[in-house]
Short mmCIF file of C-alpha atoms in Angstrom, two decimals:
data_model
loop_
_atom_site.label_atom_id
_atom_site.label_comp_id
_atom_site.label_asym_id
_atom_site.label_seq_id
_atom_site.Cartn_x
_atom_site.Cartn_y
_atom_site.Cartn_z
CA MET A 217 29.42 -31.62 13.57
CA VAL A 218 30.40 -28.69 16.56
CA ARG A 219 33.53 -28.11 15.10
CA HIS A 220 31.87 -27.04 11.76
CA TRP A 221 31.17 -23.76 13.45
CA LYS A 222 34.89 -23.51 13.88
CA ASN A 223 34.24 -21.38 17.44
CA TYR A 224 33.48 -23.76 19.77
CA TYR A 225 35.64 -26.04 21.68
CA CYS A 226 34.16 -29.60 22.16
CA GLU A 227 35.36 -32.43 24.56
CA GLN A 228 33.78 -36.17 24.63
CA HIS A 229 33.71 -38.30 27.61
CA LEU A 230 32.58 -41.48 28.82
CA VAL A 231 30.10 -41.86 31.73
CA ARG A 232 30.34 -45.57 33.62
CA THR A 233 26.99 -46.30 34.65
CA GLN A 234 26.67 -48.21 37.82
CA ASP A 235 25.64 -51.28 35.64
CA ASP A 236 28.79 -50.98 33.68
CA TYR A 237 27.48 -49.37 30.13
CA LEU A 238 30.00 -46.30 29.16
CA LEU A 239 27.84 -43.47 27.64
CA CYS A 240 29.09 -40.82 25.66
CA VAL A 241 28.69 -37.45 26.38
CA HIS A 242 29.52 -34.55 24.45
CA ARG A 243 30.60 -31.11 25.98
CA ILE A 244 30.81 -27.63 24.77
CA PRO A 245 32.89 -25.93 27.57
CA ASP A 246 33.66 -22.54 25.88
CA LEU A 247 33.94 -20.25 22.90
CA LYS A 248 37.15 -19.92 20.66
CA VAL A 249 36.60 -16.23 20.67
CA GLN A 250 33.98 -14.72 22.91
CA ARG A 251 30.96 -13.12 21.02
CA GLN A 252 27.40 -12.67 21.53
CA PRO A 253 24.62 -14.45 19.56
CA PRO A 254 21.84 -12.30 18.09
CA THR A 255 19.57 -10.66 20.37
CA VAL A 256 16.31 -12.40 19.79
CA LYS A 257 13.18 -11.15 21.35
CA ARG A 258 9.64 -12.04 21.86
CA ASP A 259 7.51 -11.03 18.99
CA LYS A 260 3.89 -11.22 20.51
CA GLU A 261 2.13 -10.23 17.21
CA TYR A 262 4.41 -13.18 15.43
CA GLU A 263 3.23 -15.53 18.10
CA ALA A 264 -0.28 -14.37 17.85
CA ARG A 265 -0.03 -15.28 14.13
CA LYS A 266 1.33 -18.90 15.21
CA GLY A 267 -1.35 -19.60 17.75
CA VAL A 268 0.94 -19.60 20.96
CA GLU A 269 -0.18 -19.86 24.38
CA VAL A 270 1.93 -19.13 27.66
CA ILE A 271 1.08 -20.07 31.21
CA ASP A 272 3.73 -18.19 33.27
CA ASN A 273 4.28 -18.48 36.84
CA LEU A 274 7.55 -17.52 37.41
CA ASP A 275 6.54 -15.28 40.13
CA GLU A 276 5.92 -18.74 42.39
CA PHE A 277 9.04 -19.64 41.83
CA MET A 278 11.94 -17.68 43.85
CA LYS A 279 14.55 -15.72 41.40
CA GLN A 280 17.88 -16.62 41.87
CA LYS A 281 20.10 -13.55 42.83
CA VAL A 282 23.11 -15.46 43.18
CA PRO A 283 24.75 -17.53 41.11
CA THR A 284 25.07 -20.52 43.51
CA ASN A 285 24.67 -23.30 40.82
CA ILE A 286 27.77 -22.22 38.95
CA GLY A 287 30.93 -24.84 38.27
CA ARG A 288 34.59 -24.51 39.16
CA HIS A 289 35.26 -22.08 35.86
CA GLY A 290 31.95 -19.65 36.90
CA LYS A 291 29.70 -21.17 34.47
CA PRO A 292 25.90 -22.85 35.18
CA VAL A 293 25.67 -26.08 34.01
CA VAL A 294 23.01 -27.37 31.28
CA LEU A 295 22.61 -30.83 30.00
CA LEU A 296 20.58 -31.75 26.90
CA TYR A 297 19.05 -35.12 26.20
CA HIS A 298 17.67 -36.34 22.68
CA GLY A 299 14.44 -38.38 22.17
CA PHE A 300 13.75 -42.01 21.00
CA LEU A 301 15.73 -43.43 18.22
CA MET A 302 18.06 -40.27 18.46
CA SER A 303 21.56 -39.05 19.80
CA SER A 304 22.94 -35.85 20.51
CA GLU A 305 23.41 -34.78 16.88
CA VAL A 306 19.99 -33.87 16.59
CA TRP A 307 20.94 -30.31 18.97
CA VAL A 308 23.24 -29.35 16.83
CA SER A 309 21.85 -30.10 13.00
CA ASN A 310 20.02 -27.12 12.27
CA VAL A 311 21.22 -25.16 9.25
CA GLU A 312 21.68 -21.70 10.92
CA GLU A 313 24.07 -21.45 13.57
CA TYR A 314 21.88 -19.64 16.12
CA LYS A 315 19.01 -21.77 15.71
CA ASN A 316 21.09 -24.51 17.61
CA LEU A 317 20.22 -24.40 21.41
CA PRO A 318 23.58 -25.65 22.70
CA TYR A 319 25.34 -22.83 20.71
CA ILE A 320 22.90 -20.45 22.11
CA LEU A 321 23.66 -21.06 25.57
CA ALA A 322 27.63 -21.43 25.05
CA SER A 323 27.55 -18.30 23.85
CA ARG A 324 25.61 -16.65 26.54
CA GLY A 325 28.16 -18.34 28.97
CA TYR A 326 26.85 -21.74 29.68
CA ASP A 327 28.76 -24.94 30.07
CA VAL A 328 26.92 -27.33 27.72
CA TRP A 329 26.37 -30.90 28.15
CA LEU A 330 24.64 -33.26 25.26
CA GLY A 331 24.09 -36.70 26.62
CA ASN A 332 23.54 -40.21 24.41
CA ALA A 333 21.33 -42.79 26.04
CA ARG A 334 22.75 -46.72 25.86
CA GLY A 335 22.42 -48.50 22.53
CA ASN A 336 22.57 -45.35 20.70
CA LYS A 337 25.40 -44.61 18.16
CA TYR A 338 27.68 -42.84 20.40
CA SER A 339 27.18 -45.39 23.73
CA GLN A 340 27.40 -48.68 22.26
CA TYR A 341 29.78 -49.97 24.81
CA HIS A 342 29.87 -52.11 27.84
CA VAL A 343 32.89 -53.36 30.12
CA ASN A 344 31.72 -56.72 30.17
CA LEU A 345 28.99 -57.05 27.46
CA SER A 346 29.04 -56.87 23.62
CA PRO A 347 26.21 -55.05 21.04
CA ARG A 348 26.70 -58.13 19.14
CA HIS A 349 24.95 -60.17 21.78
CA GLN A 350 21.28 -60.05 23.32
CA PRO A 351 22.10 -59.36 26.80
CA PHE A 352 23.51 -55.84 25.82
CA TRP A 353 20.15 -54.66 24.96
CA ASN A 354 18.29 -56.24 27.74
CA PHE A 355 16.90 -52.50 29.18
CA SER A 356 14.09 -50.28 28.95
CA LEU A 357 13.08 -46.82 30.02
CA ASN A 358 14.05 -47.99 33.37
CA GLU A 359 17.21 -48.15 33.07
CA PHE A 360 17.66 -44.57 31.04
CA ALA A 361 15.53 -43.16 34.06
CA MET A 362 17.12 -45.29 37.21
CA ARG A 363 20.96 -45.78 35.74
CA ASP A 364 21.82 -43.42 32.53
CA LEU A 365 20.15 -40.19 34.02
CA PRO A 366 21.35 -39.97 37.64
CA ASP A 367 25.10 -41.50 36.57
CA THR A 368 25.29 -38.86 33.95
CA VAL A 369 24.19 -36.27 36.30
CA ASN A 370 26.83 -37.08 38.63
CA TYR A 371 29.37 -37.24 36.66
CA ILE A 372 28.98 -33.92 35.18
CA LEU A 373 28.74 -32.47 38.49
CA SER A 374 31.64 -33.77 39.64
CA GLU A 375 33.56 -32.95 36.56
CA THR A 376 32.39 -29.18 36.86
CA GLY A 377 31.91 -29.09 40.65
CA ALA A 378 28.49 -27.23 40.15
CA SER A 379 26.07 -28.14 42.98
CA SER A 380 23.47 -28.53 40.68
CA LEU A 381 22.19 -28.07 36.77
CA THR A 382 19.51 -27.47 34.33
CA TYR A 383 18.06 -30.45 32.15
CA ILE A 384 16.65 -29.71 28.98
CA GLY A 385 15.03 -32.65 27.22
CA PHE A 386 13.50 -33.84 23.97
CA SER A 387 10.52 -36.35 23.64
CA GLN A 388 12.04 -39.70 25.48
CA GLY A 389 14.36 -37.33 27.22
CA THR A 390 11.49 -35.37 28.88
CA ALA A 391 10.19 -39.18 29.65
CA GLN A 392 13.51 -40.32 31.62
CA ALA A 393 13.78 -37.26 33.45
CA PHE A 394 10.13 -37.55 34.60
CA ALA A 395 10.66 -40.79 35.52
CA GLY A 396 13.99 -40.35 37.19
CA LEU A 397 12.83 -37.42 39.35
CA SER A 398 9.92 -39.35 40.17
CA LEU A 399 12.15 -42.17 42.02
CA ASN A 400 15.14 -40.30 42.92
CA SER A 401 14.60 -37.54 45.77
CA ASP A 402 18.68 -36.79 45.46
CA LEU A 403 18.03 -35.93 41.96
CA ASN A 404 15.69 -33.27 42.36
CA LYS A 405 18.35 -31.42 44.40
CA LYS A 406 20.78 -32.01 41.57
CA ILE A 407 18.24 -30.55 38.93
CA ASN A 408 17.48 -27.11 39.65
CA LEU A 409 15.29 -27.01 36.63
CA PHE A 410 13.68 -29.39 34.04
CA ILE A 411 12.56 -27.81 30.64
CA ALA A 412 10.43 -30.05 28.96
CA MET A 413 10.24 -30.19 24.85
CA ALA A 414 7.58 -31.78 23.36
CA PRO A 415 6.79 -34.38 26.69
CA ALA A 416 5.93 -37.86 25.75
CA THR A 417 4.84 -39.88 28.83
CA THR A 418 1.58 -41.53 27.74
CA PRO A 419 0.88 -41.33 23.87
CA LYS A 420 -2.53 -42.00 22.48
CA GLY A 421 -1.41 -44.43 19.68
CA LEU A 422 -1.14 -44.09 16.07
CA LYS A 423 -2.71 -42.84 13.33
CA HIS A 424 -3.31 -46.05 11.34
CA PRO A 425 -6.13 -48.34 13.17
CA LEU A 426 -3.79 -51.26 11.78
CA ILE A 427 -0.45 -50.20 12.83
CA ASP A 428 -2.20 -48.69 16.48
CA ALA A 429 -3.71 -52.62 17.28
CA PHE A 430 -0.17 -53.65 16.16
CA VAL A 431 1.39 -51.33 18.78
CA LYS A 432 -1.13 -51.83 21.52
CA ALA A 433 -0.19 -56.28 20.90
CA THR A 434 1.20 -58.48 23.31
CA PRO A 435 4.97 -57.88 24.19
CA SER A 436 5.51 -61.54 22.26
CA VAL A 437 4.12 -59.85 19.12
CA ILE A 438 6.60 -57.31 18.87
CA TYR A 439 9.48 -59.38 19.95
CA LEU A 440 8.66 -62.16 17.37
CA MET A 441 8.70 -59.50 14.75
CA PHE A 442 11.90 -57.91 16.06
CA GLY A 443 13.95 -59.85 17.87
CA ARG A 444 15.41 -59.09 21.44
CA LYS A 445 18.43 -56.74 20.32
CA THR A 446 17.80 -53.40 18.52
CA PRO A 447 14.52 -52.67 15.85
CA LEU A 448 14.50 -51.69 12.59
CA LYS A 449 18.28 -51.74 11.49
CA LEU A 450 17.21 -51.84 7.96
CA ALA A 451 16.62 -47.98 8.51
CA LEU A 452 19.92 -46.98 8.71
CA PHE A 453 20.61 -48.88 5.37
CA TRP A 454 18.30 -46.88 3.63
CA GLN A 455 19.34 -43.83 5.43
CA ARG A 456 23.37 -44.01 3.79
CA PHE A 457 21.71 -45.77 0.42
CA ILE A 458 19.37 -43.26 -0.82
CA SER A 459 19.81 -39.65 -1.40
CA PRO A 460 19.05 -37.20 1.00
CA PRO A 461 16.01 -35.82 -0.53
CA LEU A 462 14.52 -38.97 -1.11
CA PHE A 463 15.04 -40.04 2.26
CA VAL A 464 13.37 -36.64 3.26
CA LYS A 465 10.11 -38.44 1.36
CA VAL A 466 10.13 -41.53 2.81
CA ILE A 467 10.31 -40.03 6.81
CA ASP A 468 7.61 -37.28 5.87
CA ALA A 469 5.72 -40.51 4.35
CA SER A 470 6.43 -42.44 7.44
CA VAL A 471 5.34 -39.99 9.94
CA ARG A 472 2.13 -38.90 7.74
CA PHE A 473 1.05 -42.37 8.01
CA LEU A 474 2.14 -43.13 11.64
CA PHE A 475 1.27 -40.10 13.43
CA GLY A 476 -0.49 -37.92 11.07
CA TRP A 477 2.45 -35.25 11.14
CA THR A 478 3.13 -32.87 7.86
CA GLY A 479 6.33 -31.34 8.43
CA ASN A 480 5.17 -28.03 7.22
CA ASN A 481 7.00 -26.14 10.12
CA MET A 482 10.25 -27.09 8.69
CA THR A 483 11.99 -26.10 5.66
CA ALA A 484 12.99 -28.72 3.10
CA ASP A 485 16.75 -27.33 3.50
CA GLN A 486 16.40 -28.17 6.97
CA LYS A 487 14.83 -31.69 6.49
CA THR A 488 17.64 -32.71 4.14
CA VAL A 489 20.48 -32.29 6.76
CA SER A 490 18.55 -32.68 10.18
CA TYR A 491 16.98 -36.33 9.23
CA GLN A 492 20.24 -37.58 8.26
CA HIS A 493 20.73 -37.52 12.19
CA LEU A 494 17.29 -38.46 12.90
CA TYR A 495 17.84 -42.21 13.74
CA SER A 496 20.06 -44.01 16.12
CA LEU A 497 19.41 -47.44 17.56
CA THR A 498 18.15 -48.51 20.91
CA SER A 499 16.69 -51.91 22.16
CA VAL A 500 13.61 -53.34 21.53
CA LYS A 501 12.88 -53.93 24.82
CA SER A 502 12.71 -49.75 25.23
CA LEU A 503 10.09 -49.82 22.13
CA VAL A 504 8.32 -52.64 24.18
CA HIS A 505 8.04 -50.54 26.82
CA TRP A 506 6.76 -47.68 24.87
CA PHE A 507 4.39 -50.02 23.56
CA GLN A 508 2.84 -51.20 27.01
CA ILE A 509 2.68 -47.44 27.98
CA ILE A 510 0.26 -46.88 25.14
CA ARG A 511 -1.57 -49.86 25.62
CA THR A 512 -2.50 -49.10 29.22
CA GLY A 513 -2.12 -45.24 29.01
CA GLN A 514 -0.42 -45.55 32.24
CA PHE A 515 3.39 -43.79 32.64
CA GLN A 516 4.36 -46.99 34.19
CA MET A 517 7.43 -49.07 34.78
CA TYR A 518 8.37 -51.97 32.33
CA ASP A 519 6.13 -54.72 32.69
CA GLU A 520 8.24 -58.07 32.90
CA MET A 521 5.32 -60.25 33.62
CA PRO A 522 2.34 -58.67 30.75
CA SER A 523 -0.69 -60.57 30.00
CA ARG A 524 -0.40 -63.70 27.61
CA LEU A 525 -3.61 -62.57 25.79
CA PRO A 526 -2.73 -60.99 22.27
CA TYR A 527 -4.47 -57.72 23.17
CA HIS A 528 -5.58 -55.73 26.20
CA THR A 529 -9.27 -56.47 27.25
CA VAL A 530 -11.06 -53.99 29.98
CA ASN A 531 -12.78 -57.13 31.41
CA ALA A 532 -9.26 -59.09 32.07
CA VAL A 533 -8.26 -59.49 35.50
CA ALA A 534 -5.01 -58.54 36.52
CA ASP A 535 -2.82 -60.76 38.40
CA HIS A 536 -0.43 -58.32 39.15
CA ILE A 537 0.16 -54.38 38.25
CA PRO A 538 2.85 -52.50 37.19
CA PRO A 539 3.86 -49.61 39.40
CA ARG A 540 3.47 -46.21 38.06
CA PHE A 541 6.26 -43.81 37.89
CA PRO A 542 5.05 -41.49 40.80
CA THR A 543 5.51 -38.01 39.06
CA LEU A 544 3.56 -36.41 41.80
CA GLN A 545 6.40 -36.41 43.89
CA ILE A 546 8.52 -34.31 41.74
CA LYS A 547 10.08 -31.31 43.53
CA THR A 548 11.96 -30.34 40.53
CA PRO A 549 10.52 -27.01 38.89
CA ILE A 550 9.04 -27.98 35.56
CA ALA A 551 8.57 -25.89 32.29
CA ILE A 552 6.90 -27.36 29.49
CA PHE A 553 6.86 -26.22 25.51
CA TYR A 554 4.80 -28.63 23.54
CA GLY A 555 2.69 -28.57 20.22
CA ARG A 556 -1.09 -28.97 20.32
CA SER A 557 -0.86 -30.45 16.62
CA ASP A 558 1.70 -33.12 18.31
CA SER A 559 -0.26 -36.34 18.25
CA LEU A 560 2.15 -37.70 21.15
CA VAL A 561 1.55 -35.06 23.77
CA ASP A 562 -1.30 -35.04 25.87
CA PHE A 563 -0.76 -32.05 28.04
CA HIS A 564 -3.90 -32.25 30.55
CA VAL A 565 -3.19 -36.11 31.37
CA LEU A 566 0.73 -34.97 31.67
CA ALA A 567 -0.30 -31.81 33.86
CA ALA A 568 -2.67 -33.89 35.64
CA ASP A 569 0.08 -36.26 36.78
CA LEU A 570 2.71 -33.16 38.00
CA PRO A 571 2.99 -31.34 40.94
CA SER A 572 1.21 -27.58 40.42
CA PRO A 573 1.84 -25.15 40.02
CA LEU A 574 4.03 -25.78 36.48
CA ALA A 575 6.55 -23.05 36.28
CA TYR A 576 6.15 -22.26 32.59
CA VAL A 577 4.00 -23.69 29.72
CA LYS A 578 4.01 -22.64 26.43
CA SER A 579 2.07 -24.34 23.50
CA VAL A 580 2.01 -23.56 19.70
CA GLU A 581 -1.03 -24.27 17.66
CA LYS A 582 0.35 -25.84 14.52
CA TRP A 583 3.35 -27.11 15.85
CA GLU A 584 4.30 -31.06 15.79
CA HIS A 585 6.90 -33.43 17.47
CA LEU A 586 9.90 -32.58 15.59
CA ASP A 587 9.04 -28.91 15.48
CA PHE A 588 10.70 -28.82 18.65
CA LEU A 589 14.14 -29.40 17.45
CA TRP A 590 14.16 -27.97 13.58
CA ALA A 591 10.81 -25.69 13.27
CA ASP A 592 11.19 -22.38 11.26
CA GLY A 593 11.34 -19.68 13.98
CA ILE A 594 12.08 -21.77 16.78
CA GLU A 595 14.86 -19.12 17.63
CA ASN A 596 11.87 -16.37 18.51
CA ILE A 597 9.23 -18.98 19.87
CA VAL A 598 10.83 -21.32 21.98
CA TYR A 599 14.96 -20.33 22.38
CA THR A 600 14.31 -16.90 23.71
CA ASP A 601 11.85 -18.23 26.58
CA ILE A 602 14.30 -20.94 27.63
CA VAL A 603 17.19 -18.04 28.01
CA LYS A 604 14.51 -16.55 30.08
CA LEU A 605 14.16 -19.59 32.64
CA LEU A 606 17.80 -20.55 32.38
CA ASP A 607 18.65 -16.32 33.83
CA HIS A 608 15.46 -16.86 36.35
CA PHE A 609 16.97 -20.18 37.69
CA ASN A 610 20.76 -20.23 36.75
CA PRO A 611 22.19 -16.25 37.07
CA LEU A 612 25.21 -15.84 35.14
CA LEU A 613 28.08 -14.74 37.04
CA GLN A 614 28.98 -12.17 34.08
CA ASP A 615 25.31 -10.55 34.08
CA MET A 616 25.55 -10.25 38.21
CA LEU A 617 28.83 -8.29 38.37
CA LEU A 618 27.38 -6.11 35.18
CA GLY A 619 24.32 -5.66 37.17
CA GLU A 620 26.96 -4.95 40.41
CA ASP A 621 28.84 -2.28 38.45
CA ILE A 622 25.96 -0.51 37.30
CA GLN A 623 24.60 0.11 40.11
CA GLN A 624 28.00 0.96 41.55
CA GLN A 625 28.19 3.57 38.97
CA LYS A 626 24.52 4.81 39.49
CA GLU A 627 25.49 5.10 43.31
CA GLY A 628 28.90 6.90 42.32
CA LEU A 629 26.83 9.57 39.98
CA LYS A 630 23.98 10.21 42.88
CA LYS A 631 26.84 10.82 45.60
CA ASN A 632 28.66 13.15 42.92
CA ASP A 633 25.80 15.03 42.28
CA ILE A 634 25.25 14.98 46.09
CA GLU A 635 28.84 16.50 46.51
CA GLU A 636 28.20 19.17 43.81
CA GLU A 637 25.08 20.08 45.47
CA MET A 638 27.00 20.69 48.98
CA ILE A 639 29.65 22.56 47.21
CA LEU A 640 27.28 25.10 45.20
CA SER A 641 25.52 25.51 48.48
CA SER A 642 28.31 26.63 50.60
#
């Protein structure tokens, strides 16, 4: 997909995790022909019409004046991570080149990496286990946070020589970072900024009461329904079998039924293309983990000994309590982008569990979950702010050199003026 635009070098790397999964990571190290992306500035009148609200606390975070985070090639490093049931393809499936965040960042001089979680279409490999057998699929959000994320970050930093990187996550990609940073103090030193797009940590549940009741059922019910490997494999069949326009109608109807989303902020052409890259495999156990979080209302680790009662009751005496992810311990600066019409995001609950202050918060009134990947106008509403954040925490070497050149030119002109005045006065 990256090669479609013909101006980006693309590499594929394999990360071996500590538990021997092989994760595919895509990299855009440079452009074939250097050119700047179109300059897009914030349009406050446009944002006002979209119901945009901003909390900017960047003044409380020291601006990096010297690029200390660059790799061996003089580039700051950025890692983007996809959401639940997705792959790295979602970052590069916008129909217009500069509506794809990786291309904007690569054009500005960043070393861009796209991660893939274990089990998805690019990461179905293990040194000893086969995806045909159940043990391969024995993972949840715990492993995404404690294995995949730190091992991927360590590999990228080793490969590039950078001291730290910026992490940009979408949906579950934010959850694994919240969890991983809360548990791993060393990881906080390696991620200089965490940008959370449509952050999902404690979803309230689903719109339809019957489906919501099913989600909040005990895990044994879910395992009985889907088995213990991967869920919803039939979705891949229908994705390949029916035409893209019809598949768009199926997805739109499904998300409206489950989450109450309208999809009105994405164009028809965009849906036709991007929905073809929407679904990728994961484990039933990771699905059960999310259902446990929804059931308890706590951003917690996977419960290996859940209650045998079919449904959660407030009067039940707990024989054990799964530990919550201690997100208040995160040291990395955090920026959040969310939609106030996104049923999977409860910003006030999330913010209460995060250290204060947050570096930057931007919300859009009518935006839903998938809009932070493919909404019309995303380059104006979101990407301009992301570039601003990256410039604050990851100054580009060429920008610093350009600034020095301008300053030297000013000082030279000032010196020339002084010399001319001295000659005239003499």
